[in-house]
mmCIF file of C-alpha atoms in Angstrom:
data_model
loop_
_atom_site.group_PDB
_atom_site.id
_atom_site.type_symbol
_atom_site.label_atom_id
_atom_site.label_comp_id
_atom_site.label_asym_id
_atom_site.label_seq_id
_atom_site.Cartn_x
_atom_site.Cartn_y
_atom_site.Cartn_z
ATOM 1 C CA MET V 1 13.057 -21.403 -16.476
ATOM 2 C CA PRO V 2 15.650 -22.772 -18.894
ATOM 3 C CA ILE V 3 17.916 -23.891 -16.049
ATOM 4 C CA ILE V 4 17.175 -27.462 -15.049
ATOM 5 C CA VAL V 5 18.254 -28.776 -11.689
ATOM 6 C CA ASN V 6 19.245 -32.432 -11.847
ATOM 7 C CA VAL V 7 19.686 -33.103 -8.118
ATOM 8 C CA ASP V 8 17.116 -35.838 -8.133
ATOM 9 C CA VAL V 9 18.944 -37.661 -10.950
ATOM 10 C CA MET V 10 22.214 -37.411 -9.037
ATOM 11 C CA LEU V 11 20.497 -38.619 -5.865
ATOM 12 C CA ALA V 12 19.072 -41.672 -7.727
ATOM 13 C CA THR V 13 22.428 -42.507 -9.218
ATOM 14 C CA ARG V 14 24.091 -42.199 -5.783
ATOM 15 C CA LYS V 15 21.193 -44.103 -4.183
ATOM 16 C CA MET V 16 20.851 -41.364 -1.605
ATOM 17 C CA ARG V 17 17.616 -40.046 -0.088
ATOM 18 C CA SER V 18 16.646 -36.371 -0.167
ATOM 19 C CA ASN V 19 16.537 -35.990 3.594
ATOM 20 C CA GLU V 20 20.006 -37.456 3.966
ATOM 21 C CA LEU V 21 21.394 -34.895 1.466
ATOM 22 C CA ALA V 22 19.486 -32.086 3.129
ATOM 23 C CA GLU V 23 20.878 -33.109 6.525
ATOM 24 C CA ARG V 24 24.495 -33.382 5.227
ATOM 25 C CA ILE V 25 24.504 -30.023 3.450
ATOM 26 C CA GLY V 26 22.643 -28.252 6.341
ATOM 27 C CA MET V 27 19.519 -27.403 4.404
ATOM 28 C CA THR V 28 15.865 -28.039 5.269
ATOM 29 C CA THR V 29 14.028 -30.621 3.283
ATOM 30 C CA ALA V 30 11.525 -27.959 2.242
ATOM 31 C CA ASN V 31 14.321 -25.857 0.703
ATOM 32 C CA LEU V 32 15.783 -28.888 -1.001
ATOM 33 C CA SER V 33 12.380 -29.639 -2.409
ATOM 34 C CA ILE V 34 12.221 -26.033 -3.805
ATOM 35 C CA LEU V 35 15.524 -26.651 -5.486
ATOM 36 C CA LYS V 36 14.526 -30.031 -6.914
ATOM 37 C CA THR V 37 11.222 -28.768 -8.289
ATOM 38 C CA GLY V 38 12.927 -25.857 -10.077
ATOM 39 C CA LYS V 39 11.094 -23.180 -8.069
ATOM 40 C CA ALA V 40 14.395 -21.704 -6.738
ATOM 41 C CA LYS V 41 15.369 -18.284 -8.173
ATOM 42 C CA ALA V 42 19.071 -18.531 -7.326
ATOM 43 C CA ILE V 43 21.606 -20.832 -5.675
ATOM 44 C CA ARG V 44 24.575 -19.707 -3.565
ATOM 45 C CA PHE V 45 28.058 -20.993 -4.489
ATOM 46 C CA SER V 46 28.361 -22.309 -0.916
ATOM 47 C CA THR V 47 25.178 -24.415 -1.374
ATOM 48 C CA LEU V 48 26.378 -25.644 -4.769
ATOM 49 C CA GLU V 49 29.781 -26.480 -3.247
ATOM 50 C CA ALA V 50 28.169 -28.440 -0.414
ATOM 51 C CA ILE V 51 25.957 -30.396 -2.844
ATOM 52 C CA CYS V 52 28.918 -31.167 -5.128
ATOM 53 C CA GLU V 53 30.976 -32.306 -2.122
ATOM 54 C CA VAL V 54 28.339 -34.633 -0.736
ATOM 55 C CA LEU V 55 27.300 -36.060 -4.176
ATOM 56 C CA GLU V 56 30.930 -36.112 -5.442
ATOM 57 C CA CYS V 57 30.049 -34.454 -8.712
ATOM 58 C CA GLN V 58 30.590 -31.246 -10.656
ATOM 59 C CA PRO V 59 28.229 -28.239 -10.820
ATOM 60 C CA ALA V 60 27.479 -29.109 -14.448
ATOM 61 C CA ASP V 61 26.102 -32.497 -13.284
ATOM 62 C CA ILE V 62 23.537 -30.642 -11.164
ATOM 63 C CA LEU V 63 22.701 -27.701 -13.368
ATOM 64 C CA GLU V 64 21.740 -27.905 -17.058
ATOM 65 C CA TYR V 65 20.709 -25.281 -19.597
ATOM 66 C CA VAL V 66 17.809 -26.276 -21.859
ATOM 67 C CA LYS V 67 16.747 -23.647 -24.456
ATOM 68 C CA GLU V 68 12.999 -22.913 -24.192
ATOM 69 C CA MET E 1 8.542 -0.891 17.229
ATOM 70 C CA ARG E 2 7.278 1.411 19.972
ATOM 71 C CA LYS E 3 6.790 4.113 17.391
ATOM 72 C CA LEU E 4 4.481 1.831 15.463
ATOM 73 C CA ASN E 5 2.240 1.471 18.456
ATOM 74 C CA VAL E 6 2.138 5.280 19.000
ATOM 75 C CA LEU E 7 1.351 5.682 15.284
ATOM 76 C CA LYS E 8 -1.423 3.073 15.568
ATOM 77 C CA ALA E 9 -2.864 4.948 18.603
ATOM 78 C CA CYS E 10 -2.773 8.292 16.678
ATOM 79 C CA ILE E 11 -4.367 6.864 13.539
ATOM 80 C CA ASP E 12 -7.037 5.080 15.622
ATOM 81 C CA LEU E 13 -7.901 8.378 17.336
ATOM 82 C CA ALA E 14 -7.914 10.263 13.990
ATOM 83 C CA PHE E 15 -10.148 7.583 12.472
ATOM 84 C CA TYR E 16 -12.713 7.643 15.273
ATOM 85 C CA LEU E 17 -12.813 11.422 15.262
ATOM 86 C CA SER E 18 -13.183 11.358 11.455
ATOM 87 C CA CYS E 19 -16.067 8.913 11.833
ATOM 88 C CA LEU E 20 -17.797 11.372 14.183
ATOM 89 C CA THR E 21 -17.247 14.164 11.604
ATOM 90 C CA VAL E 22 -18.757 12.031 8.822
ATOM 91 C CA LEU E 23 -21.739 11.234 11.092
ATOM 92 C CA ALA E 24 -22.169 14.960 11.640
ATOM 93 C CA PHE E 25 -22.086 15.493 7.849
ATOM 94 C CA VAL E 26 -24.727 12.942 7.295
ATOM 95 C CA LEU E 27 -26.998 14.645 9.877
ATOM 96 C CA PHE E 28 -26.181 18.157 8.732
ATOM 97 C CA ILE E 29 -26.327 17.870 4.875
ATOM 98 C CA PRO E 30 -30.198 17.390 4.663
ATOM 99 C CA PHE E 31 -30.665 20.629 6.691
ATOM 100 C CA ALA E 32 -28.221 22.455 4.490
ATOM 101 C CA ILE E 33 -29.796 21.198 1.270
ATOM 102 C CA LEU E 34 -33.254 22.075 2.557
ATOM 103 C CA GLY E 35 -32.013 25.615 2.961
ATOM 104 C CA GLN E 36 -32.138 25.866 6.803
ATOM 105 C CA MET E 37 -28.500 27.008 7.014
ATOM 106 C CA ASP E 38 -28.419 29.591 4.212
ATOM 107 C CA GLY E 39 -25.935 32.335 4.666
ATOM 108 C CA ILE E 40 -24.163 30.779 7.583
ATOM 109 C CA PRO E 41 -20.383 30.414 6.933
ATOM 110 C CA ILE E 42 -19.256 26.819 7.282
ATOM 111 C CA LYS E 43 -15.658 25.670 7.393
ATOM 112 C CA MET E 44 -15.134 22.198 5.906
ATOM 113 C CA GLN E 45 -11.780 20.536 5.250
ATOM 114 C CA GLY E 46 -10.048 23.849 5.944
ATOM 115 C CA ARG E 47 -12.165 25.829 3.381
ATOM 116 C CA GLU E 48 -14.792 28.352 4.181
ATOM 117 C CA LEU E 49 -18.143 28.037 2.406
ATOM 118 C CA ILE E 50 -21.166 30.257 2.507
ATOM 119 C CA ILE E 51 -24.159 28.302 1.336
ATOM 120 C CA ASP E 52 -26.862 30.690 -0.048
ATOM 121 C CA ASN E 53 -27.667 29.176 -3.466
ATOM 122 C CA TRP E 54 -27.921 25.703 -5.061
ATOM 123 C CA GLN E 55 -24.352 25.850 -6.364
ATOM 124 C CA GLY E 56 -23.159 26.236 -2.837
ATOM 125 C CA LYS E 57 -25.147 23.098 -1.903
ATOM 126 C CA VAL E 58 -23.486 21.136 -4.703
ATOM 127 C CA VAL E 59 -20.069 22.215 -3.326
ATOM 128 C CA LEU E 60 -21.217 21.044 0.082
ATOM 129 C CA VAL E 61 -22.102 17.600 -1.345
ATOM 130 C CA PHE E 62 -18.681 17.457 -3.021
ATOM 131 C CA ALA E 63 -17.121 18.337 0.273
ATOM 132 C CA ALA E 64 -19.021 15.529 2.015
ATOM 133 C CA VAL E 65 -17.935 12.995 -0.676
ATOM 134 C CA SER E 66 -14.367 14.275 -0.288
ATOM 135 C CA ALA E 67 -14.513 13.723 3.435
ATOM 136 C CA LEU E 68 -15.804 10.112 2.860
ATOM 137 C CA PHE E 69 -12.801 9.429 0.613
ATOM 138 C CA PHE E 70 -10.461 10.897 3.209
ATOM 139 C CA VAL E 71 -12.016 8.739 5.986
ATOM 140 C CA TYR E 72 -11.680 5.659 3.868
ATOM 141 C CA GLY E 73 -8.058 6.509 3.312
ATOM 142 C CA ILE E 74 -7.505 6.784 7.099
ATOM 143 C CA TYR E 75 -9.350 3.406 7.544
ATOM 144 C CA LEU E 76 -6.985 1.745 5.055
ATOM 145 C CA LEU E 77 -3.965 3.313 6.706
ATOM 146 C CA ARG E 78 -5.158 1.917 10.033
ATOM 147 C CA LYS E 79 -5.573 -1.537 8.441
ATOM 148 C CA THR E 80 -2.099 -1.323 6.869
ATOM 149 C CA ILE E 81 -0.516 -0.397 10.230
ATOM 150 C CA GLY E 82 -2.258 -3.508 11.631
ATOM 151 C CA PHE E 83 -0.423 -5.609 9.024
ATOM 152 C CA PHE E 84 2.870 -3.949 10.021
ATOM 153 C CA ILE E 85 2.227 -4.779 13.697
ATOM 154 C CA LYS E 86 1.718 -8.449 12.653
ATOM 155 C CA LYS E 87 5.076 -8.194 10.774
ATOM 156 C CA ASP E 88 3.291 -8.685 7.552
ATOM 157 C CA LEU E 89 5.231 -6.043 5.619
ATOM 158 C CA PHE E 90 5.271 -7.017 1.925
ATOM 159 C CA SER E 91 1.920 -8.629 1.343
ATOM 160 C CA ALA E 92 -0.209 -7.893 -1.744
ATOM 161 C CA GLU E 93 -2.835 -6.250 0.457
ATOM 162 C CA VAL E 94 -0.340 -3.740 1.872
ATOM 163 C CA ILE E 95 0.745 -2.776 -1.654
ATOM 164 C CA ARG E 96 -2.915 -2.427 -2.771
ATOM 165 C CA ASN E 97 -3.787 -0.452 0.398
ATOM 166 C CA PHE E 98 -0.951 2.078 -0.165
ATOM 167 C CA ASN E 99 -2.138 2.626 -3.739
ATOM 168 C CA VAL E 100 -5.794 3.042 -2.733
ATOM 169 C CA ILE E 101 -4.778 5.379 0.169
ATOM 170 C CA GLY E 102 -2.960 7.524 -2.378
ATOM 171 C CA ILE E 103 -5.881 7.572 -4.757
ATOM 172 C CA CYS E 104 -8.297 8.446 -1.876
ATOM 173 C CA VAL E 105 -6.082 11.325 -0.586
ATOM 174 C CA VAL E 106 -5.696 12.817 -4.143
ATOM 175 C CA THR E 107 -9.375 12.362 -5.018
ATOM 176 C CA SER E 108 -10.473 13.820 -1.725
ATOM 177 C CA THR E 109 -8.295 16.913 -2.145
ATOM 178 C CA LEU E 110 -9.383 17.463 -5.770
ATOM 179 C CA LEU E 111 -13.061 16.973 -4.873
ATOM 180 C CA MET E 112 -12.686 19.688 -2.226
ATOM 181 C CA VAL E 113 -10.391 22.119 -3.994
ATOM 182 C CA ILE E 114 -11.763 22.248 -7.549
ATOM 183 C CA PRO E 115 -15.497 22.799 -6.697
ATOM 184 C CA THR E 116 -14.599 25.348 -3.965
ATOM 185 C CA PHE E 117 -12.284 27.208 -6.325
ATOM 186 C CA LEU E 118 -14.906 27.287 -9.138
ATOM 187 C CA TYR E 119 -17.663 28.347 -6.724
ATOM 188 C CA ASN E 120 -15.558 31.152 -5.293
ATOM 189 C CA ALA E 121 -14.483 32.170 -8.745
ATOM 190 C CA PHE E 122 -17.933 32.288 -10.447
ATOM 191 C CA TYR E 123 -20.454 32.837 -7.687
ATOM 192 C CA ARG E 124 -18.635 34.703 -5.014
ATOM 193 C CA THR E 125 -16.250 36.539 -7.466
ATOM 194 C CA LYS E 126 -13.482 35.831 -5.035
ATOM 195 C CA MET E 127 -10.447 34.603 -6.773
ATOM 196 C CA GLY E 128 -6.804 34.365 -5.764
ATOM 197 C CA PHE E 129 -3.999 32.250 -4.498
ATOM 198 C CA LYS E 130 -3.254 31.785 -0.840
ATOM 199 C CA LEU E 131 0.281 30.895 0.218
ATOM 200 C CA GLU E 132 0.153 28.265 2.872
ATOM 201 C CA VAL E 133 2.626 26.201 4.769
ATOM 202 C CA GLY E 134 1.492 22.957 6.381
ATOM 203 C CA PHE E 135 -1.144 20.356 5.685
ATOM 204 C CA ASP E 136 -3.757 22.965 4.759
ATOM 205 C CA SER E 137 -1.923 23.354 1.419
ATOM 206 C CA PRO E 138 -3.710 21.236 -1.221
ATOM 207 C CA LEU E 139 -0.485 20.933 -3.216
ATOM 208 C CA LEU E 140 1.211 19.276 -0.198
ATOM 209 C CA VAL E 141 -1.738 16.953 0.434
ATOM 210 C CA ILE E 142 -1.794 15.878 -3.222
ATOM 211 C CA SER E 143 1.944 15.272 -2.968
ATOM 212 C CA LEU E 144 1.308 13.138 0.128
ATOM 213 C CA GLY E 145 -1.199 11.098 -1.863
ATOM 214 C CA LEU E 146 1.215 10.643 -4.742
ATOM 215 C CA PHE E 147 3.898 9.622 -2.219
ATOM 216 C CA PHE E 148 1.587 6.837 -1.066
ATOM 217 C CA MET E 149 1.211 5.622 -4.625
ATOM 218 C CA VAL E 150 5.043 5.697 -5.063
ATOM 219 C CA LEU E 151 5.365 3.849 -1.781
ATOM 220 C CA SER E 152 3.080 1.155 -3.176
ATOM 221 C CA GLU E 153 5.363 0.792 -6.158
ATOM 222 C CA VAL E 154 8.426 0.643 -3.875
ATOM 223 C CA PHE E 155 6.707 -2.096 -1.755
ATOM 224 C CA LYS E 156 5.912 -3.999 -4.949
ATOM 225 C CA ILE E 157 9.648 -3.970 -5.874
ATOM 226 C CA ALA E 158 10.568 -4.876 -2.240
ATOM 227 C CA LYS E 159 8.094 -7.828 -2.335
ATOM 228 C CA ASN E 160 9.699 -9.181 -5.498
ATOM 229 C CA LEU E 161 13.198 -8.828 -4.017
ATOM 230 C CA LYS E 162 12.023 -10.541 -0.811
ATOM 231 C CA GLU E 163 10.544 -13.436 -2.801
ATOM 232 C CA GLU E 164 13.810 -13.702 -4.744
ATOM 233 C CA ASN E 165 15.814 -13.653 -1.523
ATOM 234 C CA ASP E 166 13.549 -16.333 0.058
ATOM 235 C CA LEU E 167 13.976 -18.539 -2.994
ATOM 236 C CA THR E 168 17.774 -18.217 -2.993
ATOM 237 C CA LEU E 169 19.162 -21.396 -1.553
#
């Protein structure tokens, strides 16, 4: 999939653990893992909003388009 | 889901009765082939056959194979309903089962209708069309088989949509 999810990069720069993010956005760690590994087919605006709010970033910091 | 349990009970009963019919076929066919039932009218799968020559015996064998296909279809339907009871609705096996059930129903009907029609046309010089309403009509049974195949395709689409929904975060 040409859309790359950079949540792990943002987590590293914020020095935050995955389970802490999962807990704060109200998502299971299993689902966050699906998102991080790029297996997710779609992301809701509400989820994106919650991630951006917790990580204090923009959607473009999390999602990136790379041509295949 | 009470209806599902009633359906399971009906299909179970139909399956066990069909198994008895197949057993009867297995016991009866050698006698018919050996010529001990010549001239006796037999009604199989809703069609009347009079076996008095080798062509009639071939039709009888086709009818037996047709019955086996039909029973296998009922067996798969029973298995599929078992998946539904376990709430396993969109698995690959359910999709495959629906497709195979459709193939079995269509094959079974064709194996019964075509040889009987040809036999009646060439050897009994009895040709014609009978207007029927209900499940005795081959056209309706073939349509039912095709419906199962379409249902398989619909379930395949539903499975993909479900996967997509599950992977939407």
